[in-house]
Coordinates of C-alpha atoms and ligand atoms in Angstrom, one line a residue:
X78 CA -190.9 22.9 121.1
X79 CA -194.7 22.7 122.2
X80 CA -195.7 23.8 125.7
X81 CA -199.0 23.6 127.2
X82 CA -199.1 25.0 130.4
X83 CA -199.6 29.2 130.7
X84 CA -197.4 29.5 133.2
X85 CA -194.7 27.1 132.2
X86 CA -194.6 29.3 129.1
X87 CA -194.6 32.2 131.5
X88 CA -191.8 31.1 133.8
X89 CA -189.5 30.1 130.7
X90 CA -190.3 33.4 128.9
X91 CA -189.5 35.6 132.7
X92 CA -185.3 34.8 132.0
X93 CA -185.5 32.3 135.9
X94 CA -183.5 34.2 138.1
X95 CA -181.9 32.8 141.7
X96 CA -183.6 33.6 145.1
X97 CA -181.5 35.1 147.3
X98 CA -182.9 36.8 150.8
X99 CA -187.0 37.0 149.6
X100 CA -185.4 38.6 145.6
X101 CA -185.0 37.5 142.4
X102 CA -181.6 38.2 141.7
X103 CA -179.1 37.9 138.7
X104 CA -175.6 36.6 139.4
X105 CA -173.5 39.4 140.5
X106 CA -171.5 38.8 136.8
X107 CA -173.8 38.8 134.8
X108 CA -172.7 35.5 133.8
X109 CA -175.9 32.6 133.1
X110 CA -175.9 29.3 131.6
X111 CA -177.5 27.1 129.5
X112 CA -180.4 24.4 130.1
X113 CA -181.2 21.8 127.0
X114 CA -184.8 20.3 126.4
X115 CA -182.9 16.3 126.7
X116 CA -185.8 15.4 123.9
X117 CA -184.8 17.5 121.3
X118 CA -181.0 19.3 122.3
X119 CA -182.6 22.8 121.8
X120 CA -181.9 25.3 124.8
X121 CA -185.2 25.8 127.4
X122 CA -183.8 29.1 129.0
X123 CA -180.6 30.8 130.5
X124 CA -180.3 31.4 134.4
X125 CA -177.7 32.7 136.6
X126 CA -174.3 31.2 136.7
X127 CA -173.7 31.9 141.0
X128 CA -170.5 32.0 141.6
X129 CA -168.8 32.1 145.1
X130 CA -170.1 36.2 145.9
X131 CA -173.5 35.1 145.3
X132 CA -173.4 32.3 147.1
X133 CA -171.9 34.6 150.4
X134 CA -174.7 36.6 149.7
X135 CA -177.8 34.1 150.1
X136 CA -175.6 32.0 152.6
X137 CA -175.2 35.4 154.7
X138 CA -178.8 35.9 153.7
X139 CA -179.7 32.9 154.8
X140 CA -177.8 33.8 158.3
X141 CA -179.9 37.1 159.5
X142 CA -182.8 34.6 158.5
X143 CA -182.0 32.8 161.1
X144 CA -180.6 34.7 163.9
X145 CA -183.2 36.5 164.1
X146 CA -184.9 34.1 165.4
X147 CA -188.6 34.4 163.7
X148 CA -188.6 31.0 162.2
X149 CA -187.4 29.1 164.1
X150 CA -189.2 30.6 167.7
X151 CA -192.2 31.0 165.1
X152 CA -195.0 29.2 167.0
X153 CA -194.9 26.0 165.5
X154 CA -198.4 25.2 164.2
X155 CA -197.7 28.8 162.6
X156 CA -194.3 26.5 160.3
X157 CA -197.5 23.5 160.0
X158 CA -199.6 25.9 158.1
X159 CA -196.7 27.0 156.0
X160 CA -195.2 23.7 155.3
X161 CA -198.9 22.1 154.4
X162 CA -199.5 25.1 152.2
X163 CA -196.4 24.3 150.0
X164 CA -198.0 21.1 149.8
X165 CA -201.4 22.4 148.4
X166 CA -199.9 24.8 146.2
X167 CA -197.5 22.5 145.1
X168 CA -201.3 19.8 143.8
X169 CA -202.6 23.0 142.4
X170 CA -199.5 23.5 140.2
X171 CA -198.5 19.9 139.9
X172 CA -199.3 19.7 135.8
X173 CA -197.1 23.4 136.0
X174 CA -194.7 21.5 137.6
X175 CA -194.6 18.2 136.1
X176 CA -194.6 19.9 132.5
X177 CA -191.1 21.5 133.5
X178 CA -189.2 18.9 135.2
X179 CA -189.9 16.6 132.0
X180 CA -188.6 19.6 130.0
X181 CA -185.4 20.0 132.5
X182 CA -185.1 17.1 132.6
X183 CA -186.7 14.8 129.6
X184 CA -188.8 12.1 131.6
X185 CA -192.5 11.8 131.5
X186 CA -194.6 14.5 131.7
X187 CA -197.1 11.9 133.5
X188 CA -194.3 10.4 136.0
X189 CA -193.2 13.7 136.5
X190 CA -196.9 14.5 137.6
X191 CA -197.6 11.7 139.3
X192 CA -194.7 10.3 140.8
X193 CA -192.2 13.7 141.6
X194 CA -194.7 16.3 142.0
X195 CA -197.2 14.9 144.0
X196 CA -194.9 12.7 146.2
X197 CA -192.4 16.3 146.6
X198 CA -195.5 17.3 148.1
X199 CA -196.7 14.5 150.1
X200 CA -193.0 15.0 151.6
X201 CA -194.2 18.7 152.8
X202 CA -197.1 17.2 154.0
X203 CA -195.5 14.6 156.2
X204 CA -192.8 17.0 157.8
X205 CA -196.1 20.1 157.9
X206 CA -196.8 17.5 161.0
X207 CA -193.7 17.3 163.0
X208 CA -192.8 20.6 164.0
X209 CA -195.3 20.3 167.1
X210 CA -193.8 16.9 167.8
X211 CA -190.2 18.7 168.4
X212 CA -190.0 17.8 171.8
X213 CA -186.7 16.8 174.4
X214 CA -186.7 14.9 177.4
X215 CA -186.7 15.5 181.2
X216 CA -183.7 13.6 183.0
X217 CA -182.9 12.5 186.6
X218 CA -179.3 13.3 187.4
X219 CA -177.7 11.1 189.9
X220 CA -174.2 14.2 190.2
X221 CA -172.4 12.0 191.8
X222 CA -169.6 14.5 193.4
X223 CA -172.6 17.1 193.9
X224 CA -174.1 17.5 197.8
X225 CA -176.6 15.1 198.9
X226 CA -179.0 17.5 199.4
X227 CA -178.4 19.7 195.9
X228 CA -181.4 19.0 194.1
X229 CA -181.6 19.6 190.0
X230 CA -183.5 19.7 187.2
X231 CA -182.3 18.1 183.7
X232 CA -183.7 18.0 180.4
X233 CA -182.6 18.1 176.3
X234 CA -183.8 20.7 173.6
X235 CA -183.9 19.6 170.2
X236 CA -182.9 22.1 168.8
X237 CA -182.3 23.2 164.4
X238 CA -178.4 22.9 163.1
X239 CA -178.8 26.2 161.6
X240 CA -177.7 27.4 158.6
X241 CA -177.9 24.1 156.2
X242 CA -176.0 23.8 152.3
X243 CA -178.6 21.7 150.1
X244 CA -177.1 20.4 146.7
X245 CA -179.5 18.4 144.5
X246 CA -178.5 16.3 141.6
X247 CA -180.7 16.9 138.3
X248 CA -182.4 12.5 138.3
X249 CA -185.2 13.6 140.5
X250 CA -184.8 17.5 140.4
X251 CA -188.3 19.0 142.4
X252 CA -188.9 15.6 144.4
X253 CA -184.6 15.6 146.1
X254 CA -185.4 19.5 146.7
X255 CA -188.4 18.3 148.9
X256 CA -186.4 15.7 150.8
X257 CA -183.7 18.2 151.6
X258 CA -185.8 21.3 152.4
X259 CA -189.6 20.3 154.0
X260 CA -187.2 18.3 156.9
X261 CA -184.7 22.1 157.3
X262 CA -187.6 23.8 157.2
X263 CA -190.0 21.7 159.7
X264 CA -187.2 21.3 162.0
X265 CA -186.2 25.4 162.0
X266 CA -183.6 25.3 159.9
X267 CA -182.6 28.1 157.3
X268 CA -181.5 26.9 153.4
X269 CA -179.6 27.4 150.7
X270 CA -180.7 25.1 148.0
X271 CA -178.1 24.5 145.2
X272 CA -180.0 22.9 142.2
X273 CA -178.2 20.8 138.9
X274 CA -176.7 22.9 136.3
X275 CA -178.8 19.9 134.1
X276 CA -182.3 20.8 135.8
X277 CA -182.5 24.2 137.6
X278 CA -185.7 24.5 137.0
X279 CA -188.2 23.2 138.8
X280 CA -186.1 24.1 142.0
X281 CA -187.1 27.6 141.2
X282 CA -190.7 27.6 140.3
X283 CA -190.7 25.6 144.1
X284 CA -189.1 29.0 144.9
X285 CA -192.2 31.1 143.7
X286 CA -194.1 27.9 145.5
X287 CA -192.6 28.8 149.3
X288 CA -192.8 32.0 148.9
X289 CA -196.0 32.0 148.1
X290 CA -197.4 29.7 150.6
X291 CA -195.2 32.5 153.1
X292 CA -191.9 31.1 153.5
X293 CA -190.2 34.2 154.7
X294 CA -187.5 36.1 153.2
X295 CA -184.0 34.2 153.6
X296 CA -185.1 31.1 154.8
X297 CA -184.8 29.1 151.8
X298 CA -182.3 30.9 149.2
X299 CA -181.6 29.0 145.4
X300 CA -178.7 29.6 144.3
X301 CA -177.7 27.9 140.5
X302 CA -174.9 26.9 138.8
X303 CA -172.7 24.6 138.3
X304 CA -170.3 22.0 140.4
X305 CA -167.7 25.2 141.5
X306 CA -171.1 26.6 142.8
X307 CA -171.8 23.4 145.2
X308 CA -168.1 23.5 146.8
X309 CA -168.4 27.3 147.4
X310 CA -171.3 25.9 148.9
X311 CA -170.5 22.9 150.8
X312 CA -167.2 25.0 151.9
X313 CA -168.2 28.2 153.3
X314 CA -167.5 28.6 156.8
X315 CA -170.8 30.2 157.7
X316 CA -172.9 27.1 156.5
X317 CA -173.5 24.7 159.9
X318 CA -174.7 21.8 157.8
X319 CA -174.7 20.1 153.9
X320 CA -176.8 17.2 152.8
X321 CA -175.6 16.6 149.0
X322 CA -177.2 14.1 146.6
X323 CA -175.0 13.2 143.6
X324 CA -172.6 11.0 142.6
X325 CA -170.1 8.7 145.3
X326 CA -166.9 10.7 143.9
X327 CA -168.3 14.3 144.5
X328 CA -170.1 13.5 148.1
X329 CA -166.2 12.7 149.2
X330 CA -165.3 16.2 147.6
X331 CA -167.7 17.4 150.4
X332 CA -166.5 15.5 152.7
X333 CA -163.1 17.2 152.2
X334 CA -164.9 20.6 152.1
X335 CA -166.4 20.1 155.3
X336 CA -163.8 19.4 156.9
X337 CA -162.9 23.3 157.6
X338 CA -165.7 24.3 159.4
X339 CA -167.0 20.5 160.6
X340 CA -170.0 21.4 159.1
X341 CA -172.6 18.9 159.3
X342 CA -172.7 15.9 156.8
X343 CA -175.6 13.7 155.1
X344 CA -174.9 12.1 152.2
X345 CA -177.3 10.3 149.9
X346 CA -175.0 8.8 146.8
X347 CA -174.2 6.2 144.1
X348 CA -175.3 2.2 144.2
X349 CA -175.1 -0.5 142.3
X350 CA -178.7 -2.4 143.9
X351 CA -179.0 -5.8 143.4
X352 CA -182.8 -7.8 142.7
X353 CA -182.5 -11.3 143.4
X354 CA -185.5 -14.0 141.7
X355 CA -185.6 -16.6 143.4
X356 CA -187.7 -20.2 141.9
X357 CA -190.5 -19.6 144.4
X358 CA -191.7 -16.5 143.2
X359 CA -194.4 -15.4 141.0
X360 CA -192.4 -14.9 138.2
X361 CA -195.2 -12.5 136.0
X362 CA -194.5 -10.1 138.9
X363 CA -190.9 -9.9 138.8
X364 CA -190.3 -10.3 135.5
X365 CA -192.7 -6.3 135.6
X366 CA -191.0 -5.4 138.5
X367 CA -187.8 -6.3 137.4
X368 CA -188.0 -3.8 133.9
X369 CA -189.9 -1.3 136.5
X370 CA -186.4 -1.9 138.7
X371 CA -183.8 -0.8 136.0
X372 CA -185.7 1.6 134.1
X373 CA -187.8 3.7 135.6
X374 CA -187.1 7.3 135.0
X375 CA -184.9 5.9 132.1
X376 CA -182.4 4.2 134.8
X377 CA -181.3 7.3 135.7
X378 CA -181.9 6.2 139.7
X379 CA -179.3 5.8 142.2
X380 CA -181.4 3.0 143.8
X381 CA -181.9 1.2 140.2
X382 CA -181.8 -2.6 140.3
X383 CA -179.2 -3.4 137.9
X384 CA -177.5 -6.7 138.7
X385 CA -180.6 -9.1 138.2
X386 CA -179.6 -12.8 140.2
X387 CA -182.0 -15.1 139.0
X388 CA -182.3 -18.9 140.5
X389 CA -180.9 -21.2 137.9
X390 CA -184.2 -22.6 137.3
X391 CA -186.6 -20.3 136.0
X392 CA -183.0 -18.6 134.1
X393 CA -184.3 -19.8 131.5
X394 CA -187.9 -19.2 131.0
X395 CA -187.5 -15.5 133.8
X396 CA -184.5 -14.5 131.1
X397 CA -187.1 -14.6 127.7
X398 CA -189.8 -13.5 129.3
X399 CA -187.9 -10.5 130.9
X400 CA -186.1 -10.2 127.1
X401 CA -189.8 -10.1 125.1
X402 CA -191.7 -7.4 127.5
X403 CA -187.9 -5.5 127.4
X404 CA -188.0 -5.5 123.5
X405 CA -191.4 -4.0 123.4
X406 CA -190.7 -1.0 125.7
X407 CA -191.2 2.5 123.6
X408 CA -188.4 4.9 123.7
X409 CA -189.4 8.4 123.0
X410 CA -189.9 11.8 124.5
X411 CA -191.8 12.5 127.9
X412 CA -194.4 13.9 126.4
X413 CA -196.1 11.3 124.7
X414 CA -197.7 8.7 127.0
X415 CA -196.5 6.0 125.5
X416 CA -192.4 6.6 126.0
X417 CA -191.6 3.6 128.7
X418 CA -187.8 5.2 128.4
X419 CA -187.8 8.7 128.0
X420 CA -184.0 10.4 126.7
X421 CA -181.3 10.8 129.6
X422 CA -180.6 14.4 130.9
X423 CA -177.7 15.5 128.4
X424 CA -175.1 15.0 125.9
X425 CA -172.8 13.4 129.1
X426 CA -174.9 10.8 130.1
X427 CA -175.6 9.7 126.7
X428 CA -171.9 9.4 126.3
X429 CA -171.6 7.8 129.9
X430 CA -174.2 4.5 129.4
X431 CA -173.1 3.9 125.5
X432 CA -169.2 4.0 126.4
X433 CA -170.3 1.2 129.7
X434 CA -172.7 -0.8 126.7
X435 CA -169.7 -0.9 124.5
X436 CA -167.5 -2.4 127.5
X437 CA -169.9 -4.6 128.5
X438 CA -169.9 -5.9 124.7
X439 CA -166.1 -5.8 124.7
X440 CA -165.6 -7.6 128.0
X441 CA -167.3 -10.4 126.5
X442 CA -170.8 -10.6 128.0
X443 CA -174.2 -10.5 126.2
X444 CA -176.9 -8.5 124.5
X445 CA -179.3 -10.0 125.4
X446 CA -182.0 -7.2 124.3
X447 CA -181.9 -3.5 123.1
X448 CA -177.6 -2.7 123.6
X449 CA -177.6 0.8 120.7
X450 CA -178.1 4.3 121.1
X451 CA -181.8 5.5 119.3
X452 CA -181.4 8.5 116.6
X453 CA -179.2 10.4 116.6
X454 CA -180.7 13.5 118.1
X455 CA -182.1 13.9 121.6
X456 CA -179.9 11.5 124.3
X457 CA -182.1 7.9 123.4
X458 CA -180.9 4.7 124.7
X459 CA -182.8 1.2 124.0
X460 CA -183.3 -0.6 127.3
X461 CA -180.7 -3.4 127.4
X462 CA -180.1 -6.7 129.7
X463 CA -176.6 -8.0 129.2
X464 CA -176.2 -12.1 130.3
X465 CA -173.2 -14.0 130.4
X466 CA -170.8 -11.3 132.5
X467 CA -168.4 -11.7 135.2
X468 CA -168.7 -10.3 138.2
X469 CA -165.4 -8.3 137.9
X470 CA -167.2 -6.4 134.6
X471 CA -167.1 -2.7 135.0
X472 CA -171.5 -3.2 133.5
X473 CA -171.5 -5.4 137.2
X474 CA -169.6 -3.5 139.1
X475 CA -169.7 0.7 138.5
X476 CA -173.1 2.4 138.6
X477 CA -174.0 3.2 134.7
X478 CA -177.3 5.7 136.0
X479 CA -179.2 4.1 132.2
X480 CA -181.6 1.5 131.9
X481 CA -178.6 -1.2 131.7
X482 CA -179.4 -4.4 133.8
X483 CA -177.3 -7.2 134.3
X484 CA -178.9 -11.0 134.4
X485 CA -177.2 -13.6 136.5
X486 CA -177.5 -17.1 137.8
X487 CA -177.5 -18.7 141.1
X488 CA -178.1 -22.0 142.9
X489 CA -178.8 -21.0 146.8
X490 CA -179.1 -19.0 149.5
X491 CA -176.0 -18.2 150.8
X492 CA -174.4 -17.6 147.2
X493 CA -176.8 -15.5 146.3
X494 CA -176.1 -13.3 149.7
X495 CA -172.6 -13.1 148.9
X496 CA -172.9 -11.9 145.3
X497 CA -175.5 -9.6 146.4
X498 CA -173.5 -8.0 148.9
X499 CA -169.6 -7.9 146.3
X500 CA -170.3 -4.1 145.8
X501 CA -168.6 -1.0 147.5
X502 CA -172.6 0.1 147.6
X503 CA -175.1 -0.5 149.7
X504 CA -178.4 1.4 148.7
X505 CA -181.1 -0.8 148.6
X506 CA -182.2 -4.5 146.7
X507 CA -184.7 -6.0 145.7
X508 CA -186.2 -9.5 146.3
X509 CA -189.1 -11.8 145.0
X510 CA -190.3 -14.9 146.7
X511 CA -193.2 -15.7 148.1
X512 CA -191.6 -17.9 151.2
X513 CA -191.8 -15.5 153.7
X514 CA -189.3 -16.5 156.4
X515 CA -187.0 -17.0 152.5
X516 CA -188.1 -13.5 152.6
X517 CA -187.2 -11.9 156.2
X518 CA -184.1 -14.2 156.5
X519 CA -182.0 -12.4 153.2
X520 CA -184.0 -8.6 154.2
X521 CA -181.8 -9.2 157.4
X522 CA -179.0 -10.5 155.6
X523 CA -178.5 -8.0 152.5
X524 CA -176.1 -5.0 153.0
X525 CA -178.4 -2.4 151.6
X526 CA -180.2 0.3 153.3
X527 CA -183.2 -0.5 152.1
X528 CA -184.6 -3.8 151.0
X529 CA -187.8 -4.4 148.6
X530 CA -189.9 -8.0 148.4
X531 CA -192.1 -8.5 145.9
X532 CA -191.5 -4.4 145.0
X533 CA -188.9 -1.9 143.5
X534 CA -188.9 1.6 144.2
X535 CA -190.8 1.2 147.3
X536 CA -191.1 4.4 148.8
X537 CA -192.8 6.7 151.6
X538 CA -192.5 10.1 153.3
X539 CA -192.7 8.1 156.5
X540 CA -189.3 5.5 155.4
X541 CA -185.5 6.3 156.0
X542 CA -184.1 6.0 153.0
X543 CA -180.3 6.2 152.7
X544 CA -177.5 4.1 152.4
X545 CA -174.5 1.4 153.8
X546 CA -171.2 1.7 153.1
X547 CA -170.2 3.9 149.9
X548 CA -173.8 5.0 149.6
X549 CA -174.1 7.7 152.2
X550 CA -174.0 9.4 155.5
X551 CA -177.3 9.5 157.6
X552 CA -180.5 8.6 156.6
X553 CA -183.5 10.7 154.7
X554 CA -187.1 11.1 155.1
X555 CA -189.0 10.2 158.2
X556 CA -188.2 10.5 161.6
X557 CA -184.4 9.4 160.7
X558 CA -184.1 13.5 158.5
X559 CA -185.3 15.0 162.0
X560 CA -182.2 13.2 163.0
X561 CA -180.7 15.0 160.3
X562 CA -181.4 18.6 161.1
X563 CA -181.4 19.0 164.3
X564 CA -179.3 18.9 167.6
X565 CA -179.8 17.9 171.2
X566 CA -178.8 20.4 173.8
X567 CA -178.7 19.2 177.1
X568 CA -179.7 22.0 180.1
X569 CA -178.6 21.5 183.9
X570 CA -180.5 23.2 186.5
X571 CA -179.4 23.0 190.3
X572 CA -182.3 23.9 192.2
Ligands
ADP10 P1 -174.2 13.1 138.0 O1 -172.6 12.8 138.2 O2 -174.8 11.7 138.4 O3 -174.1 14.9 137.6 P2 -173.2 14.8 140.4 O4 -172.3 14.8 142.0 O5 -171.6 15.3 139.8 O6 -174.1 13.9 139.8 O7 -173.6 16.3 140.9 C1 -174.7 16.5 141.6 C2 -174.7 17.8 142.2 O8 -173.6 18.1 143.2 C3 -175.1 18.9 141.1 O9 -175.6 19.8 141.9 C4 -173.5 19.4 141.0 O10 -173.3 20.5 141.0 C5 -172.7 19.7 142.1 N1 -171.3 19.6 142.4 C6 -170.4 18.9 141.4 N2 -169.5 18.9 142.0 C7 -170.1 19.6 143.0 C8 -168.5 19.8 143.9 N3 -167.4 19.4 143.6 N4 -168.7 19.9 145.4 C9 -170.2 20.1 145.6 N5 -170.7 20.0 144.6 C10 -170.8 19.8 143.1

């Protein structure tokens, strides 16, 4: 495989290891697992298979770093400078991080560099601004039972939660790590991060950057491993909080695992987002936005707009334009700038997506465009749009996590809102309309954590992201993530 970046070559040749207490270490057992290049199926690197004994070491290191108090007690403006420096280093190494992400995940190098890495850096930059702005309140208690002449001085302190386990998925490996590490650091917590087994590499390169930026030993630990490693972390009694992004199924296991010590839990889970195209939409923009909505990252995004509701008056025009445009999307490897659809992350994911393609056909839906695997090496599948589906079909109800959408016809606003809300999930939704009143009216009635109007996948570090219903608990990004990583202490003093 050809690798452009000298830094990436050196990183891969160095047998990447885990980060515990500021040291690069192997698993205690010496065991490793392989991570693959999805474009070819070749082994890219072997990384340590962290087990519960390694998790114990990482949690103990995070606990020591937290209890020692150096990180939380550090002057806020010093902590800001370190977090800002992480962002600067990510920008400096953007091409290396982007190439590594593409090699490990399969996504386009160009998109990984300008979207994933830049947004991850932006996230650190946004949270770098927070340490100097964390405040409590002063309160004026009435204290009914106290002597009326007794005065009190009461206030609240916003304090970190403690040791945070952060378990992230393979679809945006570096970005999901940044969404979690940045607010945790800004608020003075310590971290044990577990990247996904399919894509452990960019998190380890981020670990190098964190050390270079001056994050003290033990403040961020990175343990590589599989689901069992995550389970050891989420059930660990010395972990104060677990933040998870991944499947709804595993999210429920995390909730169970957290019961033992009632650690705080935040979850960003699956989705099956509606994307509604009204008759008054700018059709060309809606076609382009709809395609972006379900094919970005080859559809491997929890917020993907995969249920496309199109008004009857424009249904034929819209779906034929959609089919024509989707048919031109080039399927190819992440290192080809022409590739619009890059490989899925793994054989398992390919099997899952092709399984849904077959289920859709067997259930009687019609393939408007796409519908097949591409080639027989690498994990490629065509961008696919189904039509003539019914609401009970698995392709309409379940998260496919590939570039697959279903287009359905509607005739009135109430009807489409009911259809859009008919889901176990509630992560995101799209609306395409030129009618301002309709945009606000429908946005208010959709049961989703974020609604995009005349756009899709429109993220910002300052805007909260998370789900209604089984799409999760809590919101990441923005000021909301500060809430996730802090707790309030009330202090009341009799003067
Ligand atoms: P996907 O189905 O998209 O692969 P998962 O929810 O299985 O997503 O995985 C997301 C992350 O959760 C990965 O880092 C994975 O290793 C981890 N994980 C898997 N199973 C468990 C578990 N039982 N407990 C904690 N983490 C887990």
